[in-house]
C-alpha cells in the first residue's frame, strides 16, 4: 500500500490524480483499484459519476504550506467526475478520503463553528475521542480541540499552531499501526452490516453492500465479494451471482425472414415460431425493433418521394413537410 506521509500531503487536483506514489506503488494500486479490475471481481456497484473530496487528503499539506487559507482551499478541492475510469479515483474514494476524514475530523469540526447545540457537540467530541483512542493516538492530542478545551480563547495564530501540533502528533504515531486500526474499524462496520442481513443465512451481496459499505469492499477486498465472505468465514448464498463481465450485446436483425426455415426445420407451424419470436422481442410482432424502424423509414421516404414526384405548379407547396430545425 502507498506510504502516507502526513505533513507532506498527497496532491490531488481536479483530475483526481494521486502523485505521491512510487512507480511500484502506482502499479500495485492500478491492479487493485482499477475500475476494470474491480469489475472483473464483481464490483459493478462502482459509481459512474462521483464527487471525490480530494481536499481531505490534501489538508495536511495545506495546513503547513497555506495555514491561513488551508480549509477554504481544501473545501474547493472536490473533483466532480462524470466518468469514473481510473484507479486513482477509486483509491481516493474507497481508501484515502475515509482515512483522512477520520484523522482530521477535529480540524473540520472546529472550522464549522458552534453550529450545533452543546449537547450534540459533546456527543460529537466524545465519538472523536473514542475513535482516536481506538486508533492508538496518544492522550492529549485533542486537548485544544475538545469541547470546553479553550479553543475560543485562542487567536488565529494560536488556532493555526494547534492544528500544526495535531499534525505533528499524528505524524509521530506508528502510522502502520494507525492505518491497521483504521482498517479494523472499517471492517467492524462491514461485519455489522453483514450481521444485520444474515438472520436467515448468508445474505446476497447487493443487500449488504450499501452505499456506505461499498467503499470498504473496494478498499480492502478489491471489490471481491467472495473475498469478503472468505474473510467472514461464510459460504456464499445459493442464489449469489458474481458477474465478472458484461455480456456482449447482440443485435437481432432479419429474424422475421427466417421464421419459415426455422419452422420447417423444427416441424412446427410458422405461426408458432412467429408467436415465440414476438414474445422474445417483447412486442406484438415477430419483426425486430431494427426491422420495424427500417420499414418505417422506407415507408416514409417512399411517401416523401411520391409527394414530390406528383407535385405540380397548381398544387400547394410542400414547404414544411420536413422539420427545418433538424
mmCIF file of C-alpha atoms in Angstrom:
data_model
loop_
_atom_site.group_PDB
_atom_site.id
_atom_site.type_symbol
_atom_site.label_atom_id
_atom_site.label_comp_id
_atom_site.label_asym_id
_atom_site.label_seq_id
_atom_site.Cartn_x
_atom_site.Cartn_y
_atom_site.Cartn_z
ATOM 1 C CA UNK A 1 0.000 0.000 0.000
ATOM 2 C CA UNK A 2 1.139 3.543 -0.665
ATOM 3 C CA UNK A 3 3.098 5.250 2.069
ATOM 4 C CA UNK A 4 1.071 8.118 3.547
ATOM 5 C CA UNK A 5 3.303 10.863 4.912
ATOM 6 C CA UNK A 6 1.300 13.298 6.991
ATOM 7 C CA UNK A 7 2.544 16.831 6.594
ATOM 8 C CA UNK A 8 3.786 16.411 3.024
ATOM 9 C CA UNK A 9 0.355 15.631 1.664
ATOM 10 C CA UNK A 10 -0.862 13.960 -1.488
ATOM 11 C CA UNK A 11 -1.607 16.421 -4.250
ATOM 12 C CA UNK A 12 -4.964 15.651 -5.809
ATOM 13 C CA UNK A 13 -6.148 18.252 -8.372
ATOM 14 C CA UNK A 14 -9.393 18.201 -10.315
ATOM 15 C CA UNK A 15 -8.227 15.194 -12.281
ATOM 16 C CA UNK A 16 -8.144 13.206 -9.016
ATOM 17 C CA UNK A 17 -4.568 12.164 -9.664
ATOM 18 C CA UNK A 18 -2.580 10.812 -6.737
ATOM 19 C CA UNK A 19 1.030 11.843 -7.307
ATOM 20 C CA UNK A 20 2.788 10.873 -4.055
ATOM 21 C CA UNK A 21 3.263 7.256 -5.109
ATOM 22 C CA UNK A 22 6.362 5.441 -6.219
ATOM 23 C CA UNK A 23 6.303 3.644 -9.549
ATOM 24 C CA UNK A 24 5.875 0.297 -7.787
ATOM 25 C CA UNK A 25 3.059 1.641 -5.582
ATOM 26 C CA UNK A 26 1.275 3.141 -8.595
ATOM 27 C CA UNK A 27 1.497 -0.211 -10.404
ATOM 28 C CA UNK A 28 0.125 -2.043 -7.366
ATOM 29 C CA UNK A 29 -2.745 0.435 -6.969
ATOM 30 C CA UNK A 30 -3.622 0.136 -10.664
ATOM 31 C CA UNK A 31 -4.026 -3.619 -10.251
ATOM 32 C CA UNK A 32 -6.088 -3.347 -7.072
ATOM 33 C CA UNK A 33 -8.138 -0.197 -7.637
ATOM 34 C CA UNK A 34 -8.506 -0.105 -11.413
ATOM 35 C CA UNK A 35 -12.168 0.087 -12.406
ATOM 36 C CA UNK A 36 -11.975 -2.788 -14.879
ATOM 37 C CA UNK A 37 -10.018 -4.921 -12.412
ATOM 38 C CA UNK A 38 -12.596 -4.354 -9.682
ATOM 39 C CA UNK A 39 -15.456 -5.061 -12.060
ATOM 40 C CA UNK A 40 -13.798 -8.336 -13.064
ATOM 41 C CA UNK A 41 -14.121 -9.296 -9.401
ATOM 42 C CA UNK A 42 -17.814 -8.372 -9.428
ATOM 43 C CA UNK A 43 -17.763 -4.748 -8.210
ATOM 44 C CA UNK A 44 -20.387 -3.471 -10.633
ATOM 45 C CA UNK A 45 -21.665 -1.148 -7.919
ATOM 46 C CA UNK A 46 -18.855 1.333 -8.676
ATOM 47 C CA UNK A 47 -20.468 4.710 -9.426
ATOM 48 C CA UNK A 48 -20.300 6.088 -12.951
ATOM 49 C CA UNK A 49 -20.345 9.643 -11.596
ATOM 50 C CA UNK A 50 -18.571 10.660 -8.441
ATOM 51 C CA UNK A 51 -17.571 13.690 -6.387
ATOM 52 C CA UNK A 52 -14.246 12.957 -4.708
ATOM 53 C CA UNK A 53 -13.469 15.164 -1.695
ATOM 54 C CA UNK A 54 -9.794 15.265 -2.548
ATOM 55 C CA UNK A 55 -9.268 18.228 -0.226
ATOM 56 C CA UNK A 56 -9.478 15.900 2.766
ATOM 57 C CA UNK A 57 -6.279 14.209 1.589
ATOM 58 C CA UNK A 58 -4.529 17.474 0.739
ATOM 59 C CA UNK A 59 -5.456 19.180 4.016
ATOM 60 C CA UNK A 60 -2.291 18.206 5.979
ATOM 61 C CA UNK A 61 -0.130 19.694 3.219
ATOM 62 C CA UNK A 62 -2.276 22.842 3.018
ATOM 63 C CA UNK A 63 -2.277 23.344 6.792
ATOM 64 C CA UNK A 64 1.509 23.557 6.688
ATOM 65 C CA UNK A 65 2.001 25.477 3.451
ATOM 66 C CA UNK A 66 -1.082 27.732 3.416
ATOM 67 C CA UNK A 67 -2.260 27.786 7.055
ATOM 68 C CA UNK A 68 -4.374 30.938 6.728
ATOM 69 C CA UNK A 69 -6.449 29.594 3.845
ATOM 70 C CA UNK A 70 -5.993 25.826 4.151
ATOM 71 C CA UNK A 71 -9.590 24.922 4.966
ATOM 72 C CA UNK A 72 -11.008 27.099 2.194
ATOM 73 C CA UNK A 73 -8.613 25.629 -0.359
ATOM 74 C CA UNK A 74 -9.351 22.095 0.801
ATOM 75 C CA UNK A 75 -13.095 22.697 0.527
ATOM 76 C CA UNK A 76 -12.615 23.832 -3.074
ATOM 77 C CA UNK A 77 -10.694 20.690 -3.991
ATOM 78 C CA UNK A 78 -13.616 18.469 -4.848
ATOM 79 C CA UNK A 79 -13.158 16.607 -8.112
ATOM 80 C CA UNK A 80 -16.545 16.153 -9.761
ATOM 81 C CA UNK A 81 -16.034 13.361 -12.246
ATOM 82 C CA UNK A 82 -18.528 12.423 -14.925
ATOM 83 C CA UNK A 83 -16.570 9.290 -15.819
ATOM 84 C CA UNK A 84 -15.041 7.099 -13.132
ATOM 85 C CA UNK A 85 -12.424 5.218 -15.117
ATOM 86 C CA UNK A 86 -9.139 5.490 -13.233
ATOM 87 C CA UNK A 87 -7.540 3.670 -10.303
ATOM 88 C CA UNK A 88 -6.678 6.991 -8.622
ATOM 89 C CA UNK A 89 -10.345 7.885 -8.279
ATOM 90 C CA UNK A 90 -11.247 4.574 -6.644
ATOM 91 C CA UNK A 91 -8.144 4.769 -4.421
ATOM 92 C CA UNK A 92 -9.269 8.175 -3.136
ATOM 93 C CA UNK A 93 -12.963 7.338 -2.851
ATOM 94 C CA UNK A 94 -12.561 3.964 -1.163
ATOM 95 C CA UNK A 95 -9.384 4.205 0.902
ATOM 96 C CA UNK A 96 -7.698 7.582 1.326
ATOM 97 C CA UNK A 97 -10.587 10.013 1.803
ATOM 98 C CA UNK A 98 -12.258 7.952 4.600
ATOM 99 C CA UNK A 99 -8.888 7.681 6.397
ATOM 100 C CA UNK A 100 -8.025 11.378 6.200
ATOM 101 C CA UNK A 101 -11.555 12.487 7.061
ATOM 102 C CA UNK A 102 -11.324 10.390 10.227
ATOM 103 C CA UNK A 103 -7.908 11.747 11.218
ATOM 104 C CA UNK A 104 -8.723 15.392 10.526
ATOM 105 C CA UNK A 105 -12.299 15.470 11.753
ATOM 106 C CA UNK A 106 -11.276 17.606 14.794
ATOM 107 C CA UNK A 107 -9.940 20.300 12.457
ATOM 108 C CA UNK A 108 -13.038 20.254 10.290
ATOM 109 C CA UNK A 109 -15.437 20.258 13.231
ATOM 110 C CA UNK A 110 -13.714 23.273 14.775
ATOM 111 C CA UNK A 111 -13.756 25.054 11.408
ATOM 112 C CA UNK A 112 -17.532 24.565 11.206
ATOM 113 C CA UNK A 113 -18.015 26.654 14.385
ATOM 114 C CA UNK A 114 -20.690 26.271 17.030
ATOM 115 C CA UNK A 115 -23.493 25.420 14.649
ATOM 116 C CA UNK A 116 -24.762 22.570 16.847
ATOM 117 C CA UNK A 117 -26.263 22.734 20.357
ATOM 118 C CA UNK A 118 -23.854 21.978 23.252
ATOM 119 C CA UNK A 119 -25.320 18.529 23.904
ATOM 120 C CA UNK A 120 -24.721 17.474 20.310
ATOM 121 C CA UNK A 121 -21.227 18.968 20.351
ATOM 122 C CA UNK A 122 -20.341 16.951 23.458
ATOM 123 C CA UNK A 123 -21.571 13.778 21.763
ATOM 124 C CA UNK A 124 -19.558 14.516 18.624
ATOM 125 C CA UNK A 125 -16.363 15.119 20.560
ATOM 126 C CA UNK A 126 -16.910 12.005 22.648
ATOM 127 C CA UNK A 127 -17.099 9.953 19.438
ATOM 128 C CA UNK A 128 -13.950 11.595 18.050
ATOM 129 C CA UNK A 129 -12.017 10.965 21.258
ATOM 130 C CA UNK A 130 -13.100 7.324 21.317
ATOM 131 C CA UNK A 131 -12.086 6.902 17.669
ATOM 132 C CA UNK A 132 -8.694 8.470 18.387
ATOM 133 C CA UNK A 133 -8.242 6.140 21.359
ATOM 134 C CA UNK A 134 -9.014 3.103 19.184
ATOM 135 C CA UNK A 135 -6.525 4.366 16.585
ATOM 136 C CA UNK A 136 -3.816 4.395 19.249
ATOM 137 C CA UNK A 137 -3.215 8.149 19.112
ATOM 138 C CA UNK A 138 -1.673 9.339 22.365
ATOM 139 C CA UNK A 139 -3.667 11.150 25.007
ATOM 140 C CA UNK A 140 -3.596 14.916 24.864
ATOM 141 C CA UNK A 141 -3.790 15.195 21.083
ATOM 142 C CA UNK A 142 -7.225 16.771 21.333
ATOM 143 C CA UNK A 143 -6.682 18.964 24.401
ATOM 144 C CA UNK A 144 -7.004 22.227 22.466
ATOM 145 C CA UNK A 145 -9.865 21.000 20.266
ATOM 146 C CA UNK A 146 -12.291 19.163 22.521
ATOM 147 C CA UNK A 147 -15.489 20.768 23.799
ATOM 148 C CA UNK A 148 -14.608 23.077 26.707
ATOM 149 C CA UNK A 149 -10.889 22.907 25.910
ATOM 150 C CA UNK A 150 -10.491 26.643 25.397
ATOM 151 C CA UNK A 151 -10.471 26.744 21.592
ATOM 152 C CA UNK A 152 -12.258 30.115 21.548
ATOM 153 C CA UNK A 153 -9.586 31.635 23.757
ATOM 154 C CA UNK A 154 -7.006 31.102 21.018
ATOM 155 C CA UNK A 155 -6.376 33.796 18.434
ATOM 156 C CA UNK A 156 -5.950 32.921 14.757
ATOM 157 C CA UNK A 157 -2.250 32.155 15.048
ATOM 158 C CA UNK A 158 -2.913 30.071 18.154
ATOM 159 C CA UNK A 159 -5.523 28.001 16.320
ATOM 160 C CA UNK A 160 -3.171 27.518 13.392
ATOM 161 C CA UNK A 161 -0.465 26.326 15.770
ATOM 162 C CA UNK A 162 -2.913 23.919 17.432
ATOM 163 C CA UNK A 163 -3.649 22.377 14.035
ATOM 164 C CA UNK A 164 0.079 22.005 13.328
ATOM 165 C CA UNK A 165 0.600 20.411 16.742
ATOM 166 C CA UNK A 166 -2.123 17.889 15.915
ATOM 167 C CA UNK A 167 -0.429 17.098 12.594
ATOM 168 C CA UNK A 168 2.884 16.577 14.411
ATOM 169 C CA UNK A 169 1.186 14.214 16.843
ATOM 170 C CA UNK A 170 -0.334 12.218 14.014
ATOM 171 C CA UNK A 171 2.922 12.160 12.051
ATOM 172 C CA UNK A 172 4.755 10.954 15.153
ATOM 173 C CA UNK A 173 2.434 7.997 15.647
ATOM 174 C CA UNK A 174 3.143 4.489 14.404
ATOM 175 C CA UNK A 175 1.482 5.007 11.011
ATOM 176 C CA UNK A 176 1.408 1.321 10.148
ATOM 177 C CA UNK A 177 -0.468 0.543 13.361
ATOM 178 C CA UNK A 178 -2.680 3.596 12.924
ATOM 179 C CA UNK A 179 -3.765 2.565 9.424
ATOM 180 C CA UNK A 180 -4.222 -1.049 10.535
ATOM 181 C CA UNK A 181 -6.503 0.061 13.375
ATOM 182 C CA UNK A 182 -8.460 2.283 11.000
ATOM 183 C CA UNK A 183 -8.924 -0.744 8.755
ATOM 184 C CA UNK A 184 -10.240 -2.731 11.726
ATOM 185 C CA UNK A 185 -12.815 -0.021 12.390
ATOM 186 C CA UNK A 186 -13.909 -0.142 8.750
ATOM 187 C CA UNK A 187 -14.124 -3.938 8.929
ATOM 188 C CA UNK A 188 -16.297 -3.681 12.017
ATOM 189 C CA UNK A 189 -18.774 -1.560 10.092
ATOM 190 C CA UNK A 190 -18.822 -4.141 7.308
ATOM 191 C CA UNK A 191 -19.312 -7.008 9.760
ATOM 192 C CA UNK A 192 -22.139 -5.146 11.487
ATOM 193 C CA UNK A 193 -23.877 -4.589 8.154
ATOM 194 C CA UNK A 194 -23.396 -8.261 7.262
ATOM 195 C CA UNK A 195 -24.786 -9.452 10.606
ATOM 196 C CA UNK A 196 -27.921 -7.312 10.251
ATOM 197 C CA UNK A 197 -28.774 -9.038 6.969
ATOM 198 C CA UNK A 198 -27.679 -12.553 7.985
ATOM 199 C CA UNK A 199 -30.670 -13.512 10.145
ATOM 200 C CA UNK A 200 -31.565 -16.422 7.837
ATOM 201 C CA UNK A 201 -28.123 -17.321 6.496
ATOM 202 C CA UNK A 202 -25.602 -15.617 4.258
ATOM 203 C CA UNK A 203 -27.242 -12.612 2.584
ATOM 204 C CA UNK A 204 -26.758 -11.566 -1.016
ATOM 205 C CA UNK A 205 -24.023 -9.057 -1.750
ATOM 206 C CA UNK A 206 -26.485 -6.441 -3.003
ATOM 207 C CA UNK A 207 -28.255 -6.493 0.371
ATOM 208 C CA UNK A 208 -25.089 -5.976 2.398
ATOM 209 C CA UNK A 209 -23.033 -3.629 0.232
ATOM 210 C CA UNK A 210 -24.943 -0.416 0.774
ATOM 211 C CA UNK A 211 -23.606 2.931 -0.414
ATOM 212 C CA UNK A 212 -21.723 3.298 2.879
ATOM 213 C CA UNK A 213 -20.117 -0.161 2.752
ATOM 214 C CA UNK A 214 -19.229 -0.356 -0.936
ATOM 215 C CA UNK A 215 -16.008 1.650 -0.407
ATOM 216 C CA UNK A 216 -14.926 -0.832 2.293
ATOM 217 C CA UNK A 217 -15.262 -3.783 -0.086
ATOM 218 C CA UNK A 218 -13.383 -1.903 -2.797
ATOM 219 C CA UNK A 219 -10.646 -0.613 -0.479
ATOM 220 C CA UNK A 220 -9.720 -3.803 1.334
ATOM 221 C CA UNK A 221 -11.014 -6.634 -0.842
ATOM 222 C CA UNK A 222 -10.539 -5.215 -4.329
ATOM 223 C CA UNK A 223 -14.329 -5.264 -4.812
ATOM 224 C CA UNK A 224 -14.386 -9.076 -4.497
ATOM 225 C CA UNK A 225 -17.488 -10.214 -2.580
ATOM 226 C CA UNK A 226 -16.182 -13.784 -2.402
ATOM 227 C CA UNK A 227 -13.064 -12.455 -0.674
ATOM 228 C CA UNK A 228 -15.317 -10.668 1.822
ATOM 229 C CA UNK A 229 -17.139 -13.924 2.542
ATOM 230 C CA UNK A 230 -13.848 -15.782 2.889
ATOM 231 C CA UNK A 231 -12.711 -13.227 5.465
ATOM 232 C CA UNK A 232 -16.014 -13.608 7.325
ATOM 233 C CA UNK A 233 -15.773 -17.417 7.002
ATOM 234 C CA UNK A 234 -19.221 -17.530 5.427
ATOM 235 C CA UNK A 235 -20.451 -19.564 2.483
ATOM 236 C CA UNK A 236 -21.983 -17.736 -0.486
ATOM 237 C CA UNK A 237 -25.748 -17.533 -0.760
ATOM 238 C CA UNK A 238 -27.000 -20.297 -3.110
ATOM 239 C CA UNK A 239 -28.560 -17.641 -5.359
ATOM 240 C CA UNK A 240 -25.491 -15.392 -5.401
ATOM 241 C CA UNK A 241 -24.315 -14.411 -8.876
ATOM 242 C CA UNK A 242 -20.916 -12.807 -9.327
ATOM 243 C CA UNK A 243 -20.835 -11.093 -12.712
ATOM 244 C CA UNK A 244 -17.237 -10.760 -13.878
ATOM 245 C CA UNK A 245 -18.018 -9.324 -17.314
ATOM 246 C CA UNK A 246 -20.975 -7.840 -19.137
ATOM 247 C CA UNK A 247 -22.312 -9.982 -21.975
ATOM 248 C CA UNK A 248 -21.562 -8.841 -25.487
ATOM 249 C CA UNK A 249 -24.602 -7.059 -26.954
ATOM 250 C CA UNK A 250 -26.348 -8.938 -29.743
ATOM 251 C CA UNK A 251 -28.314 -7.261 -32.496
ATOM 252 C CA UNK A 252 -31.281 -9.238 -33.793
ATOM 253 C CA UNK A 253 -31.896 -8.343 -37.437
ATOM 254 C CA UNK A 254 -33.673 -10.300 -40.150
ATOM 255 C CA UNK A 255 -35.327 -12.644 -37.690
ATOM 256 C CA UNK A 256 -38.801 -12.419 -39.251
ATOM 257 C CA UNK A 257 -37.466 -13.584 -42.622
ATOM 258 C CA UNK A 258 -36.078 -16.742 -41.028
ATOM 259 C CA UNK A 259 -39.262 -17.972 -39.382
ATOM 260 C CA UNK A 260 -40.314 -20.200 -42.302
ATOM 261 C CA UNK A 261 -36.960 -22.011 -42.349
ATOM 262 C CA UNK A 262 -36.891 -22.433 -38.570
ATOM 263 C CA UNK A 263 -40.467 -23.744 -38.552
ATOM 264 C CA UNK A 264 -39.721 -26.267 -41.295
ATOM 265 C CA UNK A 265 -36.548 -27.450 -39.530
ATOM 266 C CA UNK A 266 -38.379 -27.865 -36.204
ATOM 267 C CA UNK A 267 -41.503 -29.381 -37.774
ATOM 268 C CA UNK A 268 -43.921 -26.840 -36.318
ATOM 269 C CA UNK A 269 -46.260 -24.248 -37.770
ATOM 270 C CA UNK A 270 -44.667 -20.976 -38.860
ATOM 271 C CA UNK A 271 -47.264 -19.052 -36.832
ATOM 272 C CA UNK A 272 -45.966 -20.689 -33.643
ATOM 273 C CA UNK A 273 -42.407 -19.608 -34.413
ATOM 274 C CA UNK A 274 -43.642 -16.061 -35.072
ATOM 275 C CA UNK A 275 -45.521 -16.049 -31.753
ATOM 276 C CA UNK A 276 -42.428 -17.237 -29.855
ATOM 277 C CA UNK A 277 -40.278 -14.639 -31.601
ATOM 278 C CA UNK A 278 -42.756 -11.855 -30.778
ATOM 279 C CA UNK A 279 -42.704 -12.903 -27.110
ATOM 280 C CA UNK A 280 -38.888 -12.911 -27.102
ATOM 281 C CA UNK A 281 -38.703 -9.449 -28.662
ATOM 282 C CA UNK A 282 -41.287 -8.146 -26.209
ATOM 283 C CA UNK A 283 -43.719 -6.788 -28.789
ATOM 284 C CA UNK A 284 -46.733 -7.794 -30.812
ATOM 285 C CA UNK A 285 -44.752 -8.612 -33.948
ATOM 286 C CA UNK A 286 -42.030 -11.078 -34.935
ATOM 287 C CA UNK A 287 -40.128 -8.216 -36.536
ATOM 288 C CA UNK A 288 -37.141 -6.954 -34.550
ATOM 289 C CA UNK A 289 -37.063 -3.273 -33.486
ATOM 290 C CA UNK A 290 -34.355 -2.652 -36.084
ATOM 291 C CA UNK A 291 -36.529 -4.132 -38.846
ATOM 292 C CA UNK A 292 -39.526 -2.095 -37.692
ATOM 293 C CA UNK A 293 -37.522 1.150 -37.806
ATOM 294 C CA UNK A 294 -36.062 0.314 -41.203
ATOM 295 C CA UNK A 295 -39.566 -0.439 -42.552
ATOM 296 C CA UNK A 296 -40.890 2.836 -41.129
ATOM 297 C CA UNK A 297 -38.042 4.793 -42.745
ATOM 298 C CA UNK A 298 -38.566 3.091 -46.116
ATOM 299 C CA UNK A 299 -42.294 3.840 -45.964
ATOM 300 C CA UNK A 300 -41.673 7.486 -45.018
ATOM 301 C CA UNK A 301 -39.161 8.082 -47.787
ATOM 302 C CA UNK A 302 -41.396 6.322 -50.318
ATOM 303 C CA UNK A 303 -44.203 8.717 -49.388
ATOM 304 C CA UNK A 304 -41.788 11.672 -49.457
ATOM 305 C CA UNK A 305 -40.567 10.759 -52.963
ATOM 306 C CA UNK A 306 -44.115 10.148 -54.213
ATOM 307 C CA UNK A 307 -45.297 13.528 -52.895
ATOM 308 C CA UNK A 308 -42.536 15.273 -54.815
ATOM 309 C CA UNK A 309 -42.987 13.147 -57.948
ATOM 310 C CA UNK A 310 -46.613 14.222 -58.390
ATOM 311 C CA UNK A 311 -46.035 17.834 -57.386
ATOM 312 C CA UNK A 312 -47.209 20.386 -59.960
ATOM 313 C CA UNK A 313 -47.341 24.220 -60.027
ATOM 314 C CA UNK A 314 -51.031 24.248 -59.172
ATOM 315 C CA UNK A 315 -50.600 22.181 -56.009
ATOM 316 C CA UNK A 316 -49.915 23.568 -52.504
ATOM 317 C CA UNK A 317 -46.294 23.989 -51.536
ATOM 318 C CA UNK A 318 -44.504 21.109 -49.811
ATOM 319 C CA UNK A 319 -42.551 23.544 -47.687
ATOM 320 C CA UNK A 320 -42.713 22.394 -44.037
ATOM 321 C CA UNK A 321 -43.007 18.717 -44.889
ATOM 322 C CA UNK A 322 -39.624 18.292 -43.182
ATOM 323 C CA UNK A 323 -38.829 19.982 -39.873
ATOM 324 C CA UNK A 324 -36.273 22.673 -40.719
ATOM 325 C CA UNK A 325 -34.809 22.526 -37.202
ATOM 326 C CA UNK A 326 -33.435 19.014 -37.721
#
